[in-house]
Short mmCIF file of C-alpha atoms in Angstrom, two decimals:
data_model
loop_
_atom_site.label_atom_id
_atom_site.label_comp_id
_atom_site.label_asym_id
_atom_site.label_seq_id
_atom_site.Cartn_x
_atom_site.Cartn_y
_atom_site.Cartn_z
CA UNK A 1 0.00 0.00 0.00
CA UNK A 2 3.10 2.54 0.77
CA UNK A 3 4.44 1.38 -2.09
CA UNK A 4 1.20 2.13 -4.13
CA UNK A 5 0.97 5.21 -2.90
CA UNK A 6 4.47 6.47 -3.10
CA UNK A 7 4.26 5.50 -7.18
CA UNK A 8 0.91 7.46 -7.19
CA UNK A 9 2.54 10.18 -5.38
CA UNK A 10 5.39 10.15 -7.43
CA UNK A 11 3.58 9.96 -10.83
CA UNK A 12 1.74 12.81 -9.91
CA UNK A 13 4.83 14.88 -9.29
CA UNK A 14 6.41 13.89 -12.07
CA UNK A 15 3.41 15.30 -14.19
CA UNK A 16 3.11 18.19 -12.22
CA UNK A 17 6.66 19.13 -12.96
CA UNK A 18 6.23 18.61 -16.62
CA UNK A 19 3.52 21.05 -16.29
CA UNK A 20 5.61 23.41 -14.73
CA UNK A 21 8.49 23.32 -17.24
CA UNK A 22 5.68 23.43 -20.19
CA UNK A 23 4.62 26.21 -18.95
CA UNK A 24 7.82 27.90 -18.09
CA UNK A 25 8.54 27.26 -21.72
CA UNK A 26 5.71 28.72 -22.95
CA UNK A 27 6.14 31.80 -20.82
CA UNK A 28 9.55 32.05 -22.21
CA UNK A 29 8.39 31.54 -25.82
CA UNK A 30 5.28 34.14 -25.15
CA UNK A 31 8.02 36.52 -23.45
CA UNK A 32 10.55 36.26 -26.84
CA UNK A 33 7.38 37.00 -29.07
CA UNK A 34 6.38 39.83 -27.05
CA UNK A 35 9.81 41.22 -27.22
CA UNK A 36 10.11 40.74 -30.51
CA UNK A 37 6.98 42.31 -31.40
CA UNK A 38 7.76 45.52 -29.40
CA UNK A 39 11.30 45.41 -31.41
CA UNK A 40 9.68 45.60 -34.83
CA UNK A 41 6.96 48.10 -34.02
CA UNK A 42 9.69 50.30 -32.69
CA UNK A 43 11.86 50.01 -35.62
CA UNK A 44 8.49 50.76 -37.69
CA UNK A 45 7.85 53.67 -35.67
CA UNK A 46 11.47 55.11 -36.21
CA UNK A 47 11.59 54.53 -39.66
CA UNK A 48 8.55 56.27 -40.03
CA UNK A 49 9.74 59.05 -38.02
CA UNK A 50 12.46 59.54 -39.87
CA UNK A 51 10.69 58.95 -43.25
CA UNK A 52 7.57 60.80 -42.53
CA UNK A 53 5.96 57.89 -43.77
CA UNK A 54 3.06 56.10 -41.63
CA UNK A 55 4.20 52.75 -39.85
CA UNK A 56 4.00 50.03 -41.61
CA UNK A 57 0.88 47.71 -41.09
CA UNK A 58 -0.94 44.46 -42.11
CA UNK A 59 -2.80 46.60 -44.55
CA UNK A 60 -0.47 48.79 -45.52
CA UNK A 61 2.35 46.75 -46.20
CA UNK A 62 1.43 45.88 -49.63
CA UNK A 63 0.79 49.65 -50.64
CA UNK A 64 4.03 50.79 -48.92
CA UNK A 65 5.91 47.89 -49.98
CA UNK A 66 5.03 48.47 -54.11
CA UNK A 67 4.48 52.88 -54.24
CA UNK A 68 2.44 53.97 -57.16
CA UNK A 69 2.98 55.14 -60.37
CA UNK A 70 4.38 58.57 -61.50
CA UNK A 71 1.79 58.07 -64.27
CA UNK A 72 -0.89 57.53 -62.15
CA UNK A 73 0.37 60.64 -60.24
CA UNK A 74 -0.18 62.77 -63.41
CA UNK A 75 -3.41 61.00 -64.49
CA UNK A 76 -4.39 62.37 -61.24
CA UNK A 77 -3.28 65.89 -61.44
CA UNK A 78 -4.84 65.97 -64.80
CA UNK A 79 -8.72 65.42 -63.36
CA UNK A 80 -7.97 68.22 -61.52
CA UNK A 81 -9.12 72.24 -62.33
CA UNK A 82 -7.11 73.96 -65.01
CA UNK A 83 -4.64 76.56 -63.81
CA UNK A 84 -4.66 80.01 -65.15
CA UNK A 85 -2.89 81.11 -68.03
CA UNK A 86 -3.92 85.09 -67.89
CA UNK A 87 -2.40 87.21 -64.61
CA UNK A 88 -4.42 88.76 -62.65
CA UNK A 89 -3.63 92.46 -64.28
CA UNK A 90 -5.36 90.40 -67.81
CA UNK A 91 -8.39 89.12 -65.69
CA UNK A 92 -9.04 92.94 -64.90
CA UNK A 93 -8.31 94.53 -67.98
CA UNK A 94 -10.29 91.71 -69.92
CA UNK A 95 -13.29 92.55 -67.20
CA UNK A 96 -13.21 96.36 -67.71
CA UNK A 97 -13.10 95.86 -71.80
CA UNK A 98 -15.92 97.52 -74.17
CA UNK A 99 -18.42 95.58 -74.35
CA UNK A 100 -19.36 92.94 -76.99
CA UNK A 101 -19.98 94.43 -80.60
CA UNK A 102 -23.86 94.20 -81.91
CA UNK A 103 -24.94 92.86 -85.07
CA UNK A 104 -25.23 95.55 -86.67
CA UNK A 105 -21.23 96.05 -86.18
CA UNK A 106 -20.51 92.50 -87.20
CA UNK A 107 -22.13 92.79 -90.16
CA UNK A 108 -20.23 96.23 -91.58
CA UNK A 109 -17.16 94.40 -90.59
CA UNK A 110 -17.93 91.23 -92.40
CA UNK A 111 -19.57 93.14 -95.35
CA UNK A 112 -15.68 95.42 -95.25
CA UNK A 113 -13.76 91.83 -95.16
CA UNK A 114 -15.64 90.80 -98.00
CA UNK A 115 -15.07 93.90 -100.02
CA UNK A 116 -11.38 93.77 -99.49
CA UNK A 117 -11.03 90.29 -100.32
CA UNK A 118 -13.43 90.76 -103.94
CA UNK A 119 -10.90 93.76 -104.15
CA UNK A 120 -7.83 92.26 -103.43
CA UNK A 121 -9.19 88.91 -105.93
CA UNK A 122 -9.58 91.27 -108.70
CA UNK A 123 -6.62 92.81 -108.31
CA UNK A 124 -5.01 89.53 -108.54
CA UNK A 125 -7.12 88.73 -111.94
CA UNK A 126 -6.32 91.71 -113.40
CA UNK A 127 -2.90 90.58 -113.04
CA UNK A 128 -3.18 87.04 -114.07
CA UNK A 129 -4.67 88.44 -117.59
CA UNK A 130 -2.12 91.31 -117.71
CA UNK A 131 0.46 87.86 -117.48
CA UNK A 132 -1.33 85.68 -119.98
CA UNK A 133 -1.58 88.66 -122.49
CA UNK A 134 1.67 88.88 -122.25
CA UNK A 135 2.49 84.80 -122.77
CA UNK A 136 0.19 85.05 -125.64
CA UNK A 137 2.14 87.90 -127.12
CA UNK A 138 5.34 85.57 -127.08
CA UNK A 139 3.98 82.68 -128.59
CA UNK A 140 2.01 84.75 -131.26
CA UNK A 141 4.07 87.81 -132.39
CA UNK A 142 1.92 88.07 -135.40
CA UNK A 143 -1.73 89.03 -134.01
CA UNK A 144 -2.18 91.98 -131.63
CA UNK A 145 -2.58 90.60 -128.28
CA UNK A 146 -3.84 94.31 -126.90
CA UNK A 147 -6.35 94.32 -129.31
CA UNK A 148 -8.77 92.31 -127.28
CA UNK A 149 -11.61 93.89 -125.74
CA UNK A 150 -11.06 96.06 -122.79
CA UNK A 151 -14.24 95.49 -120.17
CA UNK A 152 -14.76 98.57 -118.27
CA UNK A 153 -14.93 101.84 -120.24
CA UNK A 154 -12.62 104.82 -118.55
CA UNK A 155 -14.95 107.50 -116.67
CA UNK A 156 -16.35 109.90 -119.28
CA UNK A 157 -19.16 111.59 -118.09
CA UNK A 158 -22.13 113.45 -119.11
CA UNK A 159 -21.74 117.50 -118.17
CA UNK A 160 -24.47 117.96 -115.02
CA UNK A 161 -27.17 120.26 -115.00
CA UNK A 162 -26.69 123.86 -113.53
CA UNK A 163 -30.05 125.24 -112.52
CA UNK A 164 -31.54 127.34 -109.68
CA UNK A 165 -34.66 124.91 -108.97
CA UNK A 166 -31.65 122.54 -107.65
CA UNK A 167 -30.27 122.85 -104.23
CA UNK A 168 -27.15 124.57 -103.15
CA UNK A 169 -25.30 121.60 -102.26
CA UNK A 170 -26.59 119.48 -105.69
CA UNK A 171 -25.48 122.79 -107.62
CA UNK A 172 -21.76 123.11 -106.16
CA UNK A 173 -21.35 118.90 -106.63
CA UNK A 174 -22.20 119.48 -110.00
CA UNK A 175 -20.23 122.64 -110.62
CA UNK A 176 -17.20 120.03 -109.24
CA UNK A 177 -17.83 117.39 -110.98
CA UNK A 178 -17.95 119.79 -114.80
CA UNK A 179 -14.96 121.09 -113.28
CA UNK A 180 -12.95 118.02 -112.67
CA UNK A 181 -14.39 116.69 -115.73
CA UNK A 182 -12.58 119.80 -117.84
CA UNK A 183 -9.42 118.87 -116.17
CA UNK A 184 -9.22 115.33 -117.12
CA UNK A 185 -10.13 116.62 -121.01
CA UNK A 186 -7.11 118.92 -120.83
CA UNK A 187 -5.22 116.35 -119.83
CA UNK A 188 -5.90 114.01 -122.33
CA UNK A 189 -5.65 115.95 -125.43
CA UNK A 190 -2.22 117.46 -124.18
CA UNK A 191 -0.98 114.00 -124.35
CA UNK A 192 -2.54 113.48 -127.45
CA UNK A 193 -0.80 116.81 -128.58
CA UNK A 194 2.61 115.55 -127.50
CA UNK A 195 2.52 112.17 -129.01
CA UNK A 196 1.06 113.84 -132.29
CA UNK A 197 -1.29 111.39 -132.31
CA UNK A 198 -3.95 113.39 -134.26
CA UNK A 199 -3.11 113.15 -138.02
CA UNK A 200 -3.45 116.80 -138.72
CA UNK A 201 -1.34 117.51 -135.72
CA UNK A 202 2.05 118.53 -136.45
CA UNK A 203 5.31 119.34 -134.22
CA UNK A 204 5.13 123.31 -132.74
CA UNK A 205 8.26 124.75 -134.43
CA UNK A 206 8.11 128.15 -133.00
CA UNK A 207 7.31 129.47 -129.66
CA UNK A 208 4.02 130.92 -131.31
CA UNK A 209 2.89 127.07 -132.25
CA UNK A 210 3.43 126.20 -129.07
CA UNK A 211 1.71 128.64 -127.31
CA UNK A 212 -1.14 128.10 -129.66
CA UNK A 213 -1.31 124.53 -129.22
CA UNK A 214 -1.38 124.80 -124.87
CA UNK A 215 -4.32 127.03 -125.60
CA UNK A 216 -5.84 124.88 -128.18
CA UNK A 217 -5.92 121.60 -125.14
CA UNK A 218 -8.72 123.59 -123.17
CA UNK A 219 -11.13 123.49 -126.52
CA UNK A 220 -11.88 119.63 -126.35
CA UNK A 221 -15.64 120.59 -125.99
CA UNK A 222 -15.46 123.50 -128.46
CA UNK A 223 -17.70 122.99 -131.78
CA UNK A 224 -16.11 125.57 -133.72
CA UNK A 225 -15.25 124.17 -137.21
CA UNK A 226 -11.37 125.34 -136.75
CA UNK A 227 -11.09 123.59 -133.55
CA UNK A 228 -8.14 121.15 -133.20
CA UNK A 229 -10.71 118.47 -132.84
CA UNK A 230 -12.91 119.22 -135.73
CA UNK A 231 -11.80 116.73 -137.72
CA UNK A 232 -12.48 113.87 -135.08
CA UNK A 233 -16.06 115.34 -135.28
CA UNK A 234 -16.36 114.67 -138.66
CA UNK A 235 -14.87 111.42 -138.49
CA UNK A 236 -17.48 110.74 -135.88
CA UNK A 237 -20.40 111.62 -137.76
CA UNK A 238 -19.53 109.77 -140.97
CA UNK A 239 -19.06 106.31 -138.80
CA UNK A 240 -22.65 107.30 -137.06
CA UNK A 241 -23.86 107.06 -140.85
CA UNK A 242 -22.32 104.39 -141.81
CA UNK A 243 -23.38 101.95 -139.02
CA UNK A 244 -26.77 103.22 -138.96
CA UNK A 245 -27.03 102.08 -142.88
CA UNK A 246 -25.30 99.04 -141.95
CA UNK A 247 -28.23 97.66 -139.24
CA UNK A 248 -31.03 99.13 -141.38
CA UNK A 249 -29.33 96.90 -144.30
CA UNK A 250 -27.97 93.92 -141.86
CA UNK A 251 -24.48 94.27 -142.80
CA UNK A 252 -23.16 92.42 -139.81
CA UNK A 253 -19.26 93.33 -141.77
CA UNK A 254 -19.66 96.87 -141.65
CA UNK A 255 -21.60 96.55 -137.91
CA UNK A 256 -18.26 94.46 -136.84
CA UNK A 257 -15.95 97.05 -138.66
CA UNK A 258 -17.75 100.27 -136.74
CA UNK A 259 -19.10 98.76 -133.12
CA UNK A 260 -17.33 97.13 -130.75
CA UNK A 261 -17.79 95.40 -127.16
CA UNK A 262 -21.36 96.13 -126.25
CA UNK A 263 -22.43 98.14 -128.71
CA UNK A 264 -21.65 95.84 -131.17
CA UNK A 265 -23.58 93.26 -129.71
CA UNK A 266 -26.63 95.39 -129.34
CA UNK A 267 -26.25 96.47 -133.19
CA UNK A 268 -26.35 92.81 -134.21
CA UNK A 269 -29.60 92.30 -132.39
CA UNK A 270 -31.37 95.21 -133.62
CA UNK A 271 -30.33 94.59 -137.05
CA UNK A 272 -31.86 90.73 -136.98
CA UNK A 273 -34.70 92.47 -135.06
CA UNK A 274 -35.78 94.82 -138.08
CA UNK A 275 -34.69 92.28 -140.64
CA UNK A 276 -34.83 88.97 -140.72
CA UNK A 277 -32.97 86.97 -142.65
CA UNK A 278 -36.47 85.15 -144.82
CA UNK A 279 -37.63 88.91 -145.50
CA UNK A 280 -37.08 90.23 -148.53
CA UNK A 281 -38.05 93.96 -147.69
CA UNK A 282 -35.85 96.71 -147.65
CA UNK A 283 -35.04 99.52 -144.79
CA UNK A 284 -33.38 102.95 -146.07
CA UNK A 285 -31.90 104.60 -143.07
CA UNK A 286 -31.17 108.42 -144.01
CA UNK A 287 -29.79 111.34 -141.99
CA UNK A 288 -31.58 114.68 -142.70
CA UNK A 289 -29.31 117.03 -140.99
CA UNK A 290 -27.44 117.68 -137.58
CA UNK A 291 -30.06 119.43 -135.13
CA UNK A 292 -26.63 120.86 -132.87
CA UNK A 293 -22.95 120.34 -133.85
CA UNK A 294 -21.38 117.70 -133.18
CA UNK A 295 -19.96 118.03 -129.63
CA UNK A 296 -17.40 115.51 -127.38
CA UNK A 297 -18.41 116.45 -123.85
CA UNK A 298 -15.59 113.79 -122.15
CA UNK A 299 -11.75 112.72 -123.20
CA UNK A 300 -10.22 110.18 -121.66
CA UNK A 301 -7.05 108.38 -122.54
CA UNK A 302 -4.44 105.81 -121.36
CA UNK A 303 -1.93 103.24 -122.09
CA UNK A 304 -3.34 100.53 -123.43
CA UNK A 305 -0.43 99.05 -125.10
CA UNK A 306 1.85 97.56 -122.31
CA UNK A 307 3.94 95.37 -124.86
CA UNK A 308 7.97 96.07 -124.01
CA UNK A 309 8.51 96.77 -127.17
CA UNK A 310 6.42 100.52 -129.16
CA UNK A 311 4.32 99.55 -131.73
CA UNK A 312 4.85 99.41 -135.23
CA UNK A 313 1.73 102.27 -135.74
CA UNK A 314 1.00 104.91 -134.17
CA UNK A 315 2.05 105.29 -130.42
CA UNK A 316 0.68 103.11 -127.42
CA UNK A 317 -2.71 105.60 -126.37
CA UNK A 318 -6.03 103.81 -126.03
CA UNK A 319 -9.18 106.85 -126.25
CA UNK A 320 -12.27 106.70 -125.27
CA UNK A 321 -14.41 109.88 -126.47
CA UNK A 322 -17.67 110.48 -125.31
CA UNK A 323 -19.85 112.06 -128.14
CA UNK A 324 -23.20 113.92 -129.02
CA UNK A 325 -25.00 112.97 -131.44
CA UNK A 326 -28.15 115.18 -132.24
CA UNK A 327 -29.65 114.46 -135.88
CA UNK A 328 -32.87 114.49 -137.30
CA UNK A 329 -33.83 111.49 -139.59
CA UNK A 330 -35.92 108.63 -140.87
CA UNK A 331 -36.72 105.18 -141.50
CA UNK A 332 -38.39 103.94 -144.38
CA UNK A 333 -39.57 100.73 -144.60
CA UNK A 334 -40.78 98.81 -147.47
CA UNK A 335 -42.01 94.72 -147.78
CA UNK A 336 -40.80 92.73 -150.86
CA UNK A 337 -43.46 93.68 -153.42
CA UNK A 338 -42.32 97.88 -152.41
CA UNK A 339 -45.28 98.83 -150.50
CA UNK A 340 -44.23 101.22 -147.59
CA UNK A 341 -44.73 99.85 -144.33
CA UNK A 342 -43.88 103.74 -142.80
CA UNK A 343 -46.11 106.18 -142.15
CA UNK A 344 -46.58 108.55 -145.10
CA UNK A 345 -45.68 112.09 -145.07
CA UNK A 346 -48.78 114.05 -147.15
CA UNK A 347 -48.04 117.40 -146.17
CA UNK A 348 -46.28 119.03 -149.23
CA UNK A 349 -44.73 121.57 -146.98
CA UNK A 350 -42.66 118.79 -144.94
CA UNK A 351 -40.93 117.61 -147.72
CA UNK A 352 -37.99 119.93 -148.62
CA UNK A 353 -35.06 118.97 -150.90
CA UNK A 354 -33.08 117.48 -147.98
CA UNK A 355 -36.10 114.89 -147.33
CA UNK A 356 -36.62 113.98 -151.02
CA UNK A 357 -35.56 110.32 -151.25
CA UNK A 358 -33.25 110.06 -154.93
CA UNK A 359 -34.86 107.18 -156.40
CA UNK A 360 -38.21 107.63 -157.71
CA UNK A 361 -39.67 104.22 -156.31
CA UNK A 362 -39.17 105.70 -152.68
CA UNK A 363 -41.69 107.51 -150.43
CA UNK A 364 -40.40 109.76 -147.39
CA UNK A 365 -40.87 109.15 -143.79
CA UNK A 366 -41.40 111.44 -141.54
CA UNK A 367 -38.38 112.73 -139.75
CA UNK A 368 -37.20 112.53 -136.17
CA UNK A 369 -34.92 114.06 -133.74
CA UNK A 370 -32.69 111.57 -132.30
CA UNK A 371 -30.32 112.81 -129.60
CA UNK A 372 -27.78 110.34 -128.42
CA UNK A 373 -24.75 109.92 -126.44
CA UNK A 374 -22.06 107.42 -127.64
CA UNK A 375 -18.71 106.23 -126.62
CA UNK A 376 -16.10 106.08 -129.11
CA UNK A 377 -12.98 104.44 -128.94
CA UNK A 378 -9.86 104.86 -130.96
CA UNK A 379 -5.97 102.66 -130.13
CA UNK A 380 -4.09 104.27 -131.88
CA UNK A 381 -1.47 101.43 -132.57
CA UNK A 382 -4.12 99.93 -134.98
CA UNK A 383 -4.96 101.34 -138.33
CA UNK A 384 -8.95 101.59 -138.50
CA UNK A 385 -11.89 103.80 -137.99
CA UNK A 386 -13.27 105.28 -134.46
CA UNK A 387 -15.29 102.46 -133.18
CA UNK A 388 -18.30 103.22 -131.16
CA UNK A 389 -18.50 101.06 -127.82
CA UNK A 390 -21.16 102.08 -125.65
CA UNK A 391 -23.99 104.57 -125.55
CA UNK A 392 -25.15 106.75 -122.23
CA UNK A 393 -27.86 107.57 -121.09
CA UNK A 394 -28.17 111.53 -119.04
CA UNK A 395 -29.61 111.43 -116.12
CA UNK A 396 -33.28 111.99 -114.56
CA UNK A 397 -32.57 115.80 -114.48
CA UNK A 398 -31.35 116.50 -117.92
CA UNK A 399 -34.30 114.59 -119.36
CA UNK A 400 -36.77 116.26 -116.97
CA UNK A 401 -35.19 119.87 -117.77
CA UNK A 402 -36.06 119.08 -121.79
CA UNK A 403 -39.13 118.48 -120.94
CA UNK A 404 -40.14 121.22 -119.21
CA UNK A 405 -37.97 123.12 -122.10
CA UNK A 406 -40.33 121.79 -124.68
#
């Protein structure tokens, strides 16, 4: 039984000291994990002092351990607000600017951009045509390249009205506008004078000629039959008679030969218009007599040919010569048996030797006064007759101010 017991006894101690030195070991084994523990959270904690980082934890071990992107950093700074590129001073001056332009202003500045670019684009045609005129000259030295048809007539003008019932300012623009239109005639036929382009025009030998010939540029308007441009008045009429027989006979040569840009084109058409080709009547065109002298109200003249080389005629003016034309005559028209298709003139005391027609088979028309204002136009580097380009029309007051007259 002693022996029982002391086994017991001693089996129990035995167990109770294992207990004790399990325990001691796992006090020792929970002290060196505590210790450590407190050893790495202190090293964390001075690292992150030192870094100015935050210690490193279960969470944040992966995001300290792998730091992001400088790309990301940017993507980031790039969702934010946009700085400012304008300094403070620019904010204020932008803030106290004049205010925003109305409609009305945007539209005169688009309508000046648009005139300055139509201005500056025919500026630039003119210049491509002045370049293939000249290209054209090269590669054909035999035809006249300047002979082509100019497009804008230079600015003759009709002489304005003068007249009390007008107002004081209308009365001085006209009395300008005469004035300046004198001035440009002077001009012109002194050039014309220097370049002896007339044919009766002849070099001033003596100081006398000279003289006489400075005076003689301020009579471009004169209608006195020794005036130095008497002869171009004459000239003028004859080519008024010849192309008016020409589109009362349809003579599209002699139209072509006497008419040019417009005018041609509207002597064609009211030749086909009177005639037509199936008819087989007959139109006698006749001029009776001149009501007024013949009278050119504007000269204008300028270079027309721009070749390097002068011309092989003449000199290199171009003229244009605004003219008067006031005639009395008639039209007689008759259908292919010879019937007149006019009215007939029965009172004896209307027909006077002028009107009698020369062949017997003819029957007079009554006569009309035609007034009308044409533009002729002469180059002078090509041998031909004046050439009549466009007609003018006066304006509302001159027409009103015959009326009244008649």
């Amino acid at each position: 039984m002693a022996l029982g017991i002391s086994r017991s006894c001693f089996r129990s101690a035995l167990s109770h000291q294992k207990l004790a030195l399990s325990a001691a070991s796992s006090s020792s084994r929970l002290a060196s994990c505590t210790t450590k523990a407190h050893l790495t959270r202190a090293y964390a904690t001075a690292s992150a002092a030192l870094t100015k980082k935050r210690p490193v934890t279960a969470k944040g071990t992966r995001h300290d351990a792998h730091p992001p992107s400088l790309s990301s950093t940017k993507k980031v700074a790039a969702k934010g607000l946009p700085k400012k590129s304008t300094s403070p001073e620019m904010e204020k001056a932008h803030q106290t600017s004049e205010p925003a332009p109305t409609a009305e202003q945007v539209a005169e500045e688009a309508a000046s951009k648009v005139g300055s670019k139509n201005a500056s684009s025919n500026e630039i045609d003119k210049m491509k045509e002045m370049e293939r005129i000249m290209a054209f000259q090269h590669l054909m030295p035999t035809i006249d390249a300047w002979g082509q048809d100019v497009k804008e007539t230079l600015d003759v003008m009709i002489p304005l009205p003068i007249s009390s019932s007008t107002s004081i300012g209308q009365v001085l623009s006209n009395v300008k506008a005469n004035f300046l239109n004198k001035v440009k005639n002077v001009t012109a036929l002194s050039q014309i004078i220097n370049l002896h382009a007339l044919p009766h025009i002849y070099p001033a030998l003596g100081w006398r000629q000279q003289i006489r010939q400075v005076f003689q540029a301020f009579g471009t308007q004169s209608v006195e039959p020794d005036s130095l441009l008497a002869p171009v008045r004459q000239m003028a009429l004859d080519a008024y008679a010849e192309l008016n027989e020409a589109i009362a006979n349809r003579d599209e040569k002699t139209i072509k030969r006497f008419a040019t840009s417009s005018y041609q084109t509207h002597a064609l058409q009211l030749a086909k218009k009177f005639r037509p080709k199936n008819t087989r009547g007959r139109f006698v065109w006749q001029l009776h007599k001149t009501v007024s002298p013949v009278q050119i109200l504007s000269l204008r003249v300028t270079e027309g040919y721009l070749a390097p080389d002068a011309p092989k005629h003449g000199n290199r003016l171009m003229v244009h010569a605004l003219v008067k034309f006031d005639t009395e005559q008639s039209l007689e028209m008759y259908n292919e048996r010879g019937v007149p298709l006019h009215k007939i003139v029965t009172n004896p005391d209307r027909i006077v030797d002028s009107e009698k027609p020369k062949e017997p088979w003819r029957i007079p028309a009554p006569r009309k006064r035609v007034t009308e204002y044409l533009v002729l136009e002469k180059r002078m580097w090509i041998i031909g007759p004046w050439q009549f380009r466009e007609q003018v029309w006066p304006s509302v007051d001159i027409e009103e101010k015959k009326e009244e007259e008649s």
